[in-house]
Short mmCIF file of C-alpha atoms (C1' of nucleotides) in Angstrom, two decimals:
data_model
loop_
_atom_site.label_atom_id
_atom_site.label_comp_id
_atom_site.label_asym_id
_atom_site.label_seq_id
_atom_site.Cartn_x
_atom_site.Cartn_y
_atom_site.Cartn_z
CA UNK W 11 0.00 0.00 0.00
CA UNK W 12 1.63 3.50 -1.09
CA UNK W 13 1.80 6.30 0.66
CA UNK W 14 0.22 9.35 -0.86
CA UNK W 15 2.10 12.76 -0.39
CA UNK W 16 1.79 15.94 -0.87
CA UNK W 17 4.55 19.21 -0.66
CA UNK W 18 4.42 22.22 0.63
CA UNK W 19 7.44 24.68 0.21
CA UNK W 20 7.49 27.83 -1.41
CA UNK W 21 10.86 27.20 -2.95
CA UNK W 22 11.18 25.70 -5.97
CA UNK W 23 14.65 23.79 -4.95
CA UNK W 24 13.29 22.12 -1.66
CA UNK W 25 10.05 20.85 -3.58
CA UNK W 26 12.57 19.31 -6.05
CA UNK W 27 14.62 17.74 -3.99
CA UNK W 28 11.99 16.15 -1.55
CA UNK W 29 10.25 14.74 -4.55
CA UNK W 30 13.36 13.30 -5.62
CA UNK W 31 13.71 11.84 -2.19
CA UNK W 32 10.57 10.42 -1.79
CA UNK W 33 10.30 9.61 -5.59
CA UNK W 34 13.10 6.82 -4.67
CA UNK W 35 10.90 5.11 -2.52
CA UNK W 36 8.80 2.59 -4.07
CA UNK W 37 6.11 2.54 -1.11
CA UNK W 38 5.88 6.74 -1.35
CA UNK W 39 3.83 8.60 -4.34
CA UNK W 40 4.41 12.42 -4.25
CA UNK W 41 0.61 13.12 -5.91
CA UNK W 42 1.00 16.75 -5.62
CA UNK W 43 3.08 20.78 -4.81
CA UNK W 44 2.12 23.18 -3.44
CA UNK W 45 3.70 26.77 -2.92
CA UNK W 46 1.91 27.93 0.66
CA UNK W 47 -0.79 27.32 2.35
CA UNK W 48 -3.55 28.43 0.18
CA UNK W 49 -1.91 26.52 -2.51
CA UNK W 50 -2.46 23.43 -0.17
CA UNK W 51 -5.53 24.02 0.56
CA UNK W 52 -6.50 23.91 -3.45
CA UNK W 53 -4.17 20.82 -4.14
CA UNK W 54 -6.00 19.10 -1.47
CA UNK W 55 -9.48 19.69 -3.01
CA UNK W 56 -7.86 18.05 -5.86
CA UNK W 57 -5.61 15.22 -4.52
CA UNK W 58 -6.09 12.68 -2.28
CA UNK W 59 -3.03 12.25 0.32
CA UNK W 60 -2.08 10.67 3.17
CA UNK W 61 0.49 12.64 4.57
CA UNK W 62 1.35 16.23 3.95
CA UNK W 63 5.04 17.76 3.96
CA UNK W 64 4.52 21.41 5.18
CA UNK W 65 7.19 24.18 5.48
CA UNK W 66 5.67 26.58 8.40
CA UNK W 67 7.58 29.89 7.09
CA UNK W 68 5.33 30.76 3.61
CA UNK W 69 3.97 33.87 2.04
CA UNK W 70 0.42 34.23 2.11
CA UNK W 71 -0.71 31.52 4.62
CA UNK W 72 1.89 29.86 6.86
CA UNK W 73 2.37 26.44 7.37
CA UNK W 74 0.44 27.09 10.75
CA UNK W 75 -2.47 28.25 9.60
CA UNK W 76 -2.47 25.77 6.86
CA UNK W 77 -1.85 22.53 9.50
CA UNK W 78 -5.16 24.12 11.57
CA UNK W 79 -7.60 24.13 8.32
CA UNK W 80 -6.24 21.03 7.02
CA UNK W 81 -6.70 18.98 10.12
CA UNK W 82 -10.41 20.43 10.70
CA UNK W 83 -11.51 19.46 7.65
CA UNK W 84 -9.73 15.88 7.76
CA UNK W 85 -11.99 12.71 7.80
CA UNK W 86 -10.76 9.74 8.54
CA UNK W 87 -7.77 11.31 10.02
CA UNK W 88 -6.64 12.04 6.43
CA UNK W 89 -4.36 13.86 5.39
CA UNK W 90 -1.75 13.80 8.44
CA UNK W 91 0.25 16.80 8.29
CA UNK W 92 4.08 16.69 9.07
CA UNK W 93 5.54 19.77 9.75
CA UNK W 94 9.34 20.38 8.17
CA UNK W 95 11.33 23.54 9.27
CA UNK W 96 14.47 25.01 9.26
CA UNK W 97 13.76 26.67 13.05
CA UNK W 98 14.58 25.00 16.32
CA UNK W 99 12.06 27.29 18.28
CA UNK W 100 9.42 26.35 20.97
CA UNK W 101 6.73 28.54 19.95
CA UNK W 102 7.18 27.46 16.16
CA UNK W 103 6.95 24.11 17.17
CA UNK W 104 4.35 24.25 19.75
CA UNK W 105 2.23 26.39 17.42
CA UNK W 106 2.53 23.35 14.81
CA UNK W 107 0.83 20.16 17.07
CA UNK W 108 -1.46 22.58 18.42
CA UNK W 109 -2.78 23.21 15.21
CA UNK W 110 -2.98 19.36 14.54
CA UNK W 111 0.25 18.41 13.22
CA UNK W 112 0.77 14.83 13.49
CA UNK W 113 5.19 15.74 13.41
CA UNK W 114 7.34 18.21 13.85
CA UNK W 115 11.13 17.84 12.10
CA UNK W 116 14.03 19.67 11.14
CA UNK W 117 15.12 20.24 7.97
CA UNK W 118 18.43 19.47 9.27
CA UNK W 119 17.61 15.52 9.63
CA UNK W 120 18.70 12.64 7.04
CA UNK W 121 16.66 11.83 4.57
CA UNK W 122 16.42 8.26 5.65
CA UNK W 123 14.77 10.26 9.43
CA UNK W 124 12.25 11.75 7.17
CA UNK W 125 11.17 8.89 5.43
CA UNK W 126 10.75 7.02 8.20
CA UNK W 127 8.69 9.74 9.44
CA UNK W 128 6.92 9.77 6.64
CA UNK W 129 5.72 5.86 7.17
CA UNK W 130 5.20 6.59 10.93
CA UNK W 131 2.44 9.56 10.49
CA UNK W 132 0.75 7.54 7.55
CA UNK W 133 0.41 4.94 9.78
CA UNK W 134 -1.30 7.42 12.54
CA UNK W 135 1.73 7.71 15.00
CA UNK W 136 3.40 10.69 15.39
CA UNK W 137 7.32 11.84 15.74
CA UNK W 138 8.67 14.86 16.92
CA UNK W 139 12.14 16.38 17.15
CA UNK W 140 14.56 15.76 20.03
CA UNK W 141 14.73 19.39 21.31
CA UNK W 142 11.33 19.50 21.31
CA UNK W 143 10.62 16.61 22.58
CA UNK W 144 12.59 17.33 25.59
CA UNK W 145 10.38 20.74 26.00
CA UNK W 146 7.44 18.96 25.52
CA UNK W 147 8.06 16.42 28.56
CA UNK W 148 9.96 19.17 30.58
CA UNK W 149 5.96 20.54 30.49
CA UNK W 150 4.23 17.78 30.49
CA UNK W 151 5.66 15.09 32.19
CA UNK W 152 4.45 15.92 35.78
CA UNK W 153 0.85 15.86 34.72
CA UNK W 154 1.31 12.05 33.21
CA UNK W 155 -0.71 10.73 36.17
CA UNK W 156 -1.14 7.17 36.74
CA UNK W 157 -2.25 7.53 33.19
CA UNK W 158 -5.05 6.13 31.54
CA UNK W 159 -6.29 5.18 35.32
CA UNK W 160 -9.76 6.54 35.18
CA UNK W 161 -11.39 7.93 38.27
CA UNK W 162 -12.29 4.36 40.23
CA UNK W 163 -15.89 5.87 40.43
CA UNK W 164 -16.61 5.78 37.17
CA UNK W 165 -16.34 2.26 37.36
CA UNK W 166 -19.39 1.93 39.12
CA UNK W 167 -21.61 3.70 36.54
CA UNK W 168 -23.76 1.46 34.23
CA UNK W 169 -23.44 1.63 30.16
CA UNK W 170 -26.67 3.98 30.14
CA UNK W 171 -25.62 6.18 33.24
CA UNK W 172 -22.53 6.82 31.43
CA UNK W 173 -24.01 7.63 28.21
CA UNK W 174 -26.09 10.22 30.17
CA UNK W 175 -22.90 11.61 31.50
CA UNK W 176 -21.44 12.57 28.51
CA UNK W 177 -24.03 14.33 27.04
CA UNK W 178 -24.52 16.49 30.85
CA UNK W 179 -20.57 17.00 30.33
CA UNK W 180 -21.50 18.85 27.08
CA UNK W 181 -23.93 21.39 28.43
CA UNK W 182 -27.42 19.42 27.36
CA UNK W 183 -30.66 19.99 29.42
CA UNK W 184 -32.21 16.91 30.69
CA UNK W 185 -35.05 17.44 28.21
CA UNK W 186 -32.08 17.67 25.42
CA UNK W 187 -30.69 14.33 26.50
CA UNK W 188 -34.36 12.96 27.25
CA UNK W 189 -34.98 13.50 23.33
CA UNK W 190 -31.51 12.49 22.76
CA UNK W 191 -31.91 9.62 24.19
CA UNK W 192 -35.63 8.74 23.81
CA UNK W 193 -36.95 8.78 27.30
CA UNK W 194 -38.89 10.83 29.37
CA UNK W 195 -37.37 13.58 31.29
CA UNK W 196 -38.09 12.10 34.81
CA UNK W 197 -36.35 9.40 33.78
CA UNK W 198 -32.84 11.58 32.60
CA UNK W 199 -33.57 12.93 36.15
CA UNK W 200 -33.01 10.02 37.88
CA UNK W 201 -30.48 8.99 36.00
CA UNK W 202 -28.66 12.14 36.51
CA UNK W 203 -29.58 11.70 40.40
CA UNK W 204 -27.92 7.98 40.31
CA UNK W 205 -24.97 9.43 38.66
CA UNK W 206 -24.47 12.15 41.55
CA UNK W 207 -25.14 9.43 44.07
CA UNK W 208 -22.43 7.42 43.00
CA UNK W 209 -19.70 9.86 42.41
CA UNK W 210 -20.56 11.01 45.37
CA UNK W 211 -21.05 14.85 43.53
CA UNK W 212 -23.63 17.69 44.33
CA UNK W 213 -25.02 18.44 41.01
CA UNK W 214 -24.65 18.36 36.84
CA UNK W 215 -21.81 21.09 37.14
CA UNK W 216 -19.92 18.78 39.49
CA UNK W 217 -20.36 16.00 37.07
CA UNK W 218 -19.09 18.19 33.97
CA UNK W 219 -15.70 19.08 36.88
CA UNK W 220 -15.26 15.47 37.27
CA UNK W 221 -15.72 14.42 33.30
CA UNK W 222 -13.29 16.89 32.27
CA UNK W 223 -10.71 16.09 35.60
CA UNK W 224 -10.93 12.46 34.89
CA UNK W 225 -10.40 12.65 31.76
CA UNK W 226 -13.61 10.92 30.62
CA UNK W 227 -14.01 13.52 28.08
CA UNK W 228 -10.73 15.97 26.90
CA UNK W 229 -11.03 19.59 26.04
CA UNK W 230 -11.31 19.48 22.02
CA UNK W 231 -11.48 16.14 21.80
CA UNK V 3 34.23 13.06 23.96
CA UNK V 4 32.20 9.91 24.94
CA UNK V 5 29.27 9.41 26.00
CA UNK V 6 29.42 6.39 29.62
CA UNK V 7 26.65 4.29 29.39
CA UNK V 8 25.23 1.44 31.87
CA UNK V 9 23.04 -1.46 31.00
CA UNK V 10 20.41 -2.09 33.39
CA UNK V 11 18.36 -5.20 32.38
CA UNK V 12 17.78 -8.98 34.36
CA UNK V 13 18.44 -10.96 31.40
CA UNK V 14 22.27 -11.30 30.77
CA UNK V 15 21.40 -12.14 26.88
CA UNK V 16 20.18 -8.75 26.36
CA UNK V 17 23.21 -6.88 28.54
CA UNK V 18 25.30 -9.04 26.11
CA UNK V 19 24.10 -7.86 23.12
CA UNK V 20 23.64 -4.10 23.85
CA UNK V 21 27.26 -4.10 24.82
CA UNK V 22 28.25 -5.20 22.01
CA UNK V 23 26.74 -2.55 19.67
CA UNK V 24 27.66 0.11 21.98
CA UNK V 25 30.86 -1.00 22.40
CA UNK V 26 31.49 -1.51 18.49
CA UNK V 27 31.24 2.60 18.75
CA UNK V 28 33.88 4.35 19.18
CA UNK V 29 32.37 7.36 21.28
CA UNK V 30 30.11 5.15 23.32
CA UNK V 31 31.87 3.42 26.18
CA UNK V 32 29.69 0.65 28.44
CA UNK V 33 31.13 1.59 32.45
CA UNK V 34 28.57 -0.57 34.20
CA UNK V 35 26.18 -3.18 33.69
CA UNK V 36 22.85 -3.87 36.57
CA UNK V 37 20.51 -6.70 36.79
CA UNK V 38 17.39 -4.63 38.69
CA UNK V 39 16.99 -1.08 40.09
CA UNK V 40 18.55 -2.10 43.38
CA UNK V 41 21.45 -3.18 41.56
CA UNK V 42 21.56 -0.01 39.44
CA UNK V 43 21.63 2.25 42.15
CA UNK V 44 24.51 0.34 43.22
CA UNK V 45 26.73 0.83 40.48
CA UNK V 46 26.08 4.14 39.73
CA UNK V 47 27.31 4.93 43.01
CA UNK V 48 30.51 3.59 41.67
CA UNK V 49 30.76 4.95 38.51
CA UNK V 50 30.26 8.18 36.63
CA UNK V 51 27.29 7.81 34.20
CA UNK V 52 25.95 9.98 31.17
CA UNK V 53 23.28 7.95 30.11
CA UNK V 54 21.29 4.87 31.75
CA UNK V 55 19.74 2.54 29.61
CA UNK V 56 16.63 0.86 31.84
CA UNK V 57 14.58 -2.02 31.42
CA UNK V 58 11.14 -1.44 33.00
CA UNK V 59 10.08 -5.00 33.67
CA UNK V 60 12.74 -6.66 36.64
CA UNK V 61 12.31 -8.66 39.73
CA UNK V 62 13.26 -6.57 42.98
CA UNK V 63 12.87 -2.56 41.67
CA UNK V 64 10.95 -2.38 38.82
CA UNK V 65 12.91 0.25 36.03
CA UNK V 66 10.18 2.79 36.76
CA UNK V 67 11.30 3.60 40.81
CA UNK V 68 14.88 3.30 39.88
CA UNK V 69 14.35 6.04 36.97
CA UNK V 70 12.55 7.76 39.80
CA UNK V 71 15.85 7.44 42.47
CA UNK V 72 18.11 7.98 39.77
CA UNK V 73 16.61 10.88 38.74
CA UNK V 74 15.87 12.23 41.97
CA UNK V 75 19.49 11.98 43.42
CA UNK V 76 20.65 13.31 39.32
CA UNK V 77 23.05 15.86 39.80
CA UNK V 78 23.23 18.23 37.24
CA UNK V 79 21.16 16.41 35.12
CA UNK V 80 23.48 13.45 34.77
CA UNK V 81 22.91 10.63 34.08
CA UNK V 82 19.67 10.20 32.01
CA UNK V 83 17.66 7.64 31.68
CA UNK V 84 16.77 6.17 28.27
CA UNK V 85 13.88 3.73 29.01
CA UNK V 86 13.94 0.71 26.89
CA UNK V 87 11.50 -2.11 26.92
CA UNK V 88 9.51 -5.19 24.81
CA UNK V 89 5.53 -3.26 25.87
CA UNK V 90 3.93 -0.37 24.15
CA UNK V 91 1.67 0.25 26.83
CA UNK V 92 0.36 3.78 27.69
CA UNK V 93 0.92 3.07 31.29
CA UNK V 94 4.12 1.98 30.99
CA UNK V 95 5.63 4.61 28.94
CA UNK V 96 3.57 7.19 30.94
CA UNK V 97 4.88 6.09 34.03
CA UNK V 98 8.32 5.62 33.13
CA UNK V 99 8.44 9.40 31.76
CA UNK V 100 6.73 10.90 34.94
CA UNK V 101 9.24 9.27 36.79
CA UNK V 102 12.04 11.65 34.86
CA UNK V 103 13.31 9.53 32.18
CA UNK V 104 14.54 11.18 29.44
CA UNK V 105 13.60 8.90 26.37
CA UNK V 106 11.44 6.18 26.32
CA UNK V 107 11.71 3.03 23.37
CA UNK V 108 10.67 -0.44 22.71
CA UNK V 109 13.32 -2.85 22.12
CA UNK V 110 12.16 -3.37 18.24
CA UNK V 111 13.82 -0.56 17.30
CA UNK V 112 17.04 -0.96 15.13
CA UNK V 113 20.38 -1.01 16.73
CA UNK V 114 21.33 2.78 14.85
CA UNK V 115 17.90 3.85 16.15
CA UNK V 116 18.96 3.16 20.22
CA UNK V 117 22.34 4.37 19.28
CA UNK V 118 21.04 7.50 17.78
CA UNK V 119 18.67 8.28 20.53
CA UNK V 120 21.63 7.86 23.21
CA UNK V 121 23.50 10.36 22.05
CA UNK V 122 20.77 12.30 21.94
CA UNK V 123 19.45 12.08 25.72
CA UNK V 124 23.71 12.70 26.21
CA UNK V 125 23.64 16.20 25.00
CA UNK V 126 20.20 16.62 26.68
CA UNK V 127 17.66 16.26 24.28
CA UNK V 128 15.08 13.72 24.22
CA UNK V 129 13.38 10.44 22.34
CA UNK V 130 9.86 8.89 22.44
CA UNK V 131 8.92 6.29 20.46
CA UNK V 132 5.97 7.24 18.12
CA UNK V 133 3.22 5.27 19.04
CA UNK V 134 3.38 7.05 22.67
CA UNK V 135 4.23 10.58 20.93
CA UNK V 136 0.61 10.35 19.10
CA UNK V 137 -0.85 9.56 22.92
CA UNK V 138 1.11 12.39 24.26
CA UNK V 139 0.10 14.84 21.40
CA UNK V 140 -3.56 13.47 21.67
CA UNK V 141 -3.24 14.45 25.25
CA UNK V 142 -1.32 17.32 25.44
CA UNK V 143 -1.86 19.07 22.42
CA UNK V 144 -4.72 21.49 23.23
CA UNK V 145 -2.81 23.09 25.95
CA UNK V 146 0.51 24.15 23.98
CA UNK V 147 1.00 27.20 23.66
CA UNK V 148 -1.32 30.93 24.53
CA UNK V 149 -3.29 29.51 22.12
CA UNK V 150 -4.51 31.84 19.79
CA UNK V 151 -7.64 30.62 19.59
CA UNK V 152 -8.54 31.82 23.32
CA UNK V 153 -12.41 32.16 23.03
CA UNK V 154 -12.95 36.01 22.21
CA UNK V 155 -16.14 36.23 24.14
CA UNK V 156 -14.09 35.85 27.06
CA UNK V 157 -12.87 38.75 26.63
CA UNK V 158 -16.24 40.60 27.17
CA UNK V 159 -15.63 39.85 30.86
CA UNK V 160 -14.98 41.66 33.81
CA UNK V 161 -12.44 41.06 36.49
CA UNK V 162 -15.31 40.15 38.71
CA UNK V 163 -16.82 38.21 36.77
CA UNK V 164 -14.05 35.97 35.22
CA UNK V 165 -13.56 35.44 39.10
CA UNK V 166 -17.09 34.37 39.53
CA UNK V 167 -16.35 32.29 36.31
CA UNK V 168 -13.58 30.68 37.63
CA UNK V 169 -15.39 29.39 40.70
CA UNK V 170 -18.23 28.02 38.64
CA UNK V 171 -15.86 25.88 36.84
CA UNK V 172 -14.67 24.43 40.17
CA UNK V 173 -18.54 23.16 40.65
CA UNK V 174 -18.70 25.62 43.88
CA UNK V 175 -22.49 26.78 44.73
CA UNK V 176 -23.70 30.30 44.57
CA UNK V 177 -23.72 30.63 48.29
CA UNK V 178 -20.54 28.91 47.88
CA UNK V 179 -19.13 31.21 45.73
CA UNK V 180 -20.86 34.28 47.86
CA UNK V 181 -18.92 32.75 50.99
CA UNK V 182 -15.72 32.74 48.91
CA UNK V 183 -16.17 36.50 47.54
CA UNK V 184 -17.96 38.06 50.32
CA UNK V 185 -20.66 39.19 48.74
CA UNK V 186 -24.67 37.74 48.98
CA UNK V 187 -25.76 35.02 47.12
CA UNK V 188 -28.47 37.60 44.98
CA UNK V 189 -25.22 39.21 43.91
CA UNK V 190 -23.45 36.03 42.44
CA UNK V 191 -26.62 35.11 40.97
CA UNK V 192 -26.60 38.26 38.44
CA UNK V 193 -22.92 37.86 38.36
CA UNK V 194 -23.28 34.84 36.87
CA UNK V 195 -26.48 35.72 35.05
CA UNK V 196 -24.22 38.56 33.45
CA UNK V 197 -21.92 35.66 32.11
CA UNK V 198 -24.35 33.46 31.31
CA UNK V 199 -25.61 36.51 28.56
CA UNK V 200 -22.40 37.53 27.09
CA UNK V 201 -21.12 34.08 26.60
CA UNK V 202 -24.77 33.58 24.88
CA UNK V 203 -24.75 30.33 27.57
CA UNK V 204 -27.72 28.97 28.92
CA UNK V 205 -27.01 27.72 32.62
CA UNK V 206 -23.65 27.41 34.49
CA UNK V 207 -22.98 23.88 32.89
CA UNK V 208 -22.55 25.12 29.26
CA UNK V 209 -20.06 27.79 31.68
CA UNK V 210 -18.16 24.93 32.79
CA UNK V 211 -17.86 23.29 29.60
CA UNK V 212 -16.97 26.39 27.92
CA UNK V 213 -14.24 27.09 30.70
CA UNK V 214 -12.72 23.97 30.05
CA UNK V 215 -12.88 23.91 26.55
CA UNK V 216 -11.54 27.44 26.01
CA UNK V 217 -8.35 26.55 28.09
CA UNK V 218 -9.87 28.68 30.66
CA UNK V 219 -9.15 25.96 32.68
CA UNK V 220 -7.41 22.75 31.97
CA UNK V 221 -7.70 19.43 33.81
CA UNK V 222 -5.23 18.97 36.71
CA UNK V 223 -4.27 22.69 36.36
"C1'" DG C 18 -22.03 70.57 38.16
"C1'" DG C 19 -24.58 67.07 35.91
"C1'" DA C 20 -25.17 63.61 32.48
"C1'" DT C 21 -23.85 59.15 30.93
"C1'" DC C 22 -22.20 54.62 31.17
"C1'" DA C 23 -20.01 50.47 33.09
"C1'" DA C 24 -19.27 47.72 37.01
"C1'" DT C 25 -21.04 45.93 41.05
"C1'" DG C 26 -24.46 44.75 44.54
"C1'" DT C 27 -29.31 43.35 46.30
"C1'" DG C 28 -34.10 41.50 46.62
"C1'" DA C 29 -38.35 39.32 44.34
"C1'" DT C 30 -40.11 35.96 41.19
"C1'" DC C 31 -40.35 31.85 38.32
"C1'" DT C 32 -38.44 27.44 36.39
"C1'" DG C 33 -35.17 23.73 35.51
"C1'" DG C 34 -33.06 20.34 38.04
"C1'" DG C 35 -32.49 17.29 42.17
"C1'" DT C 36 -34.90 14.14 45.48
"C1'" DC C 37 -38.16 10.68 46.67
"C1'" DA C 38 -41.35 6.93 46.13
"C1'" DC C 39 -42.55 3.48 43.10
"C1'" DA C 40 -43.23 0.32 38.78
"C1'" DT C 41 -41.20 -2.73 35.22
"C1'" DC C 42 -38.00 -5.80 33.26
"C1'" DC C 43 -34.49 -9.20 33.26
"C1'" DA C 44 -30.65 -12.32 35.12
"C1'" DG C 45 -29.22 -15.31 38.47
"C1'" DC C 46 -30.21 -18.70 42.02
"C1'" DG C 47 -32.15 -21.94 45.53
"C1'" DC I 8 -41.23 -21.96 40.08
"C1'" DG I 9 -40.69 -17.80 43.20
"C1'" DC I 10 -37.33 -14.73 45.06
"C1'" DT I 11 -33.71 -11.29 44.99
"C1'" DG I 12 -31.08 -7.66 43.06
"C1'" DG I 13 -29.68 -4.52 39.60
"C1'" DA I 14 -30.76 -1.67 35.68
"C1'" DT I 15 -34.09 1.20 33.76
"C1'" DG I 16 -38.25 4.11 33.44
"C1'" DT I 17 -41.95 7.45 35.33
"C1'" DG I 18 -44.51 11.08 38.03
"C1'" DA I 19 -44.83 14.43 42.09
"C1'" DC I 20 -42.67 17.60 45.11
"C1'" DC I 21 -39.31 21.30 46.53
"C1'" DC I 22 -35.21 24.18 46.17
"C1'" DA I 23 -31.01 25.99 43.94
"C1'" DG I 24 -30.36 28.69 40.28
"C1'" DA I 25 -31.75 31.78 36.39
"C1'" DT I 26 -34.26 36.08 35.23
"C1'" DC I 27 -35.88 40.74 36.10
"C1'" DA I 28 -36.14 45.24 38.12
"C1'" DC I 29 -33.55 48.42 40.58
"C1'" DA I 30 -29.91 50.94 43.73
"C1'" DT I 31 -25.11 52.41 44.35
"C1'" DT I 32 -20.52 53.65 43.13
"C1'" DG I 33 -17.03 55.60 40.25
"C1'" DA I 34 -14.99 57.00 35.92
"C1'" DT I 35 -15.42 59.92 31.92
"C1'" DC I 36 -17.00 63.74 29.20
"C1'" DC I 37 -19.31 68.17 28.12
#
DNA sequence: GGATCAATGTGATCTGGGTCACATCCAGCG
DNA sequence: CGCTGGATGTGACCCAGATCACATTGATCC
């Protein structure tokens, strides 16, 4: 199965020479250029691709920019977008995944790095530079909790209770879930009132705390 | 210069065989070898170390509290831990980098892969394998950076009343929240009325989500 | 001064949401 | 079978919370 890619670079020699790179790999298809983000954004009506190769510092619309519009109108979780840039800098860099990228490299790495890279993001994984990998754990890596180690209380909650739960952790009424759901209101009441019982919580807004704190459901995601 | 390395890891095989890739490089040098954490602690207080490579699973001190002890008694960040095991579990990996180490890889990776990724915990950097970058970027992504998507309608709000906001999203009451500001209840209950109708909210929930989702607040923060 | 506007504070009123009591359904078990 | 227990569903009651109308303070401008 190839990988379909597509370039972004606003000069002419760095286009050429990735294509050559990734035109030497049998299991990589370059379908399409593009010369900023706009560009990309027209290629991609075009093209499918699996993995885009964007420069962030462009004319017109950055590589920024470009990584947030691409990656909100992805399905499927295609296209991936890995980032490529000649700057070492945290803000570049944290700009970049925030906006979706799936990688973040320097231009500075063999070209056997960013093919690799290349197969790792089309498979959904992601890679990202040393330095910045070191900033992003240097930030991060006191809030990697027992990890995935859900709140024990949610445990208790039945399949339906918890399916009420996330719709109260996204700001419904009870008569919005009741029709949601297809049940009476009184009965989204009670559930709601089992919920609170068992978590041991107050009320809804408590709930939506504890969703969020838990991590049963993640800002954006 | 070269980079001192010790081998931590309670099969004998495996020391064997890492040793004899590092050693076939000529700025890697192997000063120590453990079998468990206990016996890692040991030997590093014999011998000067740049970089440790850990197993995670071992009898005795599992690798994840001797990263921890290592790390803890670290002095000037030396030596760092490169985390190396057979498991691509979240927990694991999540664990082992809350616990300080500096890279974290499964042992399917290529010899010039682990030999790459030493030298690059040595001059400080760091290495995660890219099936645990994706988890960390899925996790971590929407809080990097100022964000420049902060919600604008935030901005509508007063001192007071981002306060107010603030204590909402913690799942207080309004008498609660009165208690906390010194003010009566009738006064939090416009207060929060007042955000409720520039937000264009309906109840405090939708607040709570809203706080959350604009980064307002984040979970654990 | 006085006129205006935003921020803040308070009480009165009405409704969504939480609590309680109870019914139904189904699985497991003696 | 009948019994028990958990999950689910429903209506009635009451209060926290949302809405409204209004007072006070202070800054700004003519």
């Amino acid at each position: 199965m190839t990988v379909r890619v597509v370039i972004v670079d606003d000069q002419a020699l760095v286009r050429a020479g990735f294509r050559m790179v990734l035109d030497s790999q049998p299991d990589l298809e370059v379908v399409g250029e593009a010369i900023d983000g706009a560009d990309a954004l027209r290629v991609l009506d075009r093209v499918e691709a699996d993995v885009v190769v964007m420069d962030l510092r462009m004319p017109t619309m950055d590589g920024v920019e470009a990584t947030r519009r691409i990656c909100a109108r992805a399905t499927g979780g295609r296209p991936r977008v890995l980032v490529l840039t000649t700057f070492d800098t945290e803000a570049d860099a944290f700009a970049a995944l925030r906006a979706g990228a799936s990688a973040f490299l320097l231009k500075n790495v063999p070209p056997e790095e960013l093919l690799a890279a290349i197969r790792v993001v089309a498979e959904g994984d992601s890679v990202v530079a040393p330095s910045i990998t070191r900033r992003l754990l240097d930030r991060f890596a006191g809030q990697l909790g027992p990890g995935p180690t859900e709140d024990p209380r949610l445990a208790q909650l039945t399949e339906r209770e918890r399916e009420v739960l996330l719709l109260v952790a996204q700001g419904l009424s009870n008569a919005e879930i009741a029709a949601r759901v297809h049940v009476a209101e009184a009965t989204v009441k009670t559930h709601v009132g089992r919920i609170l019982a068992k978590l041991q919580l107050r009320d809804r807004v408590q709930a939506v705390v504890l969703a969020y704190e838990s991590g049963l459901v993640t800002p954006g995601g």
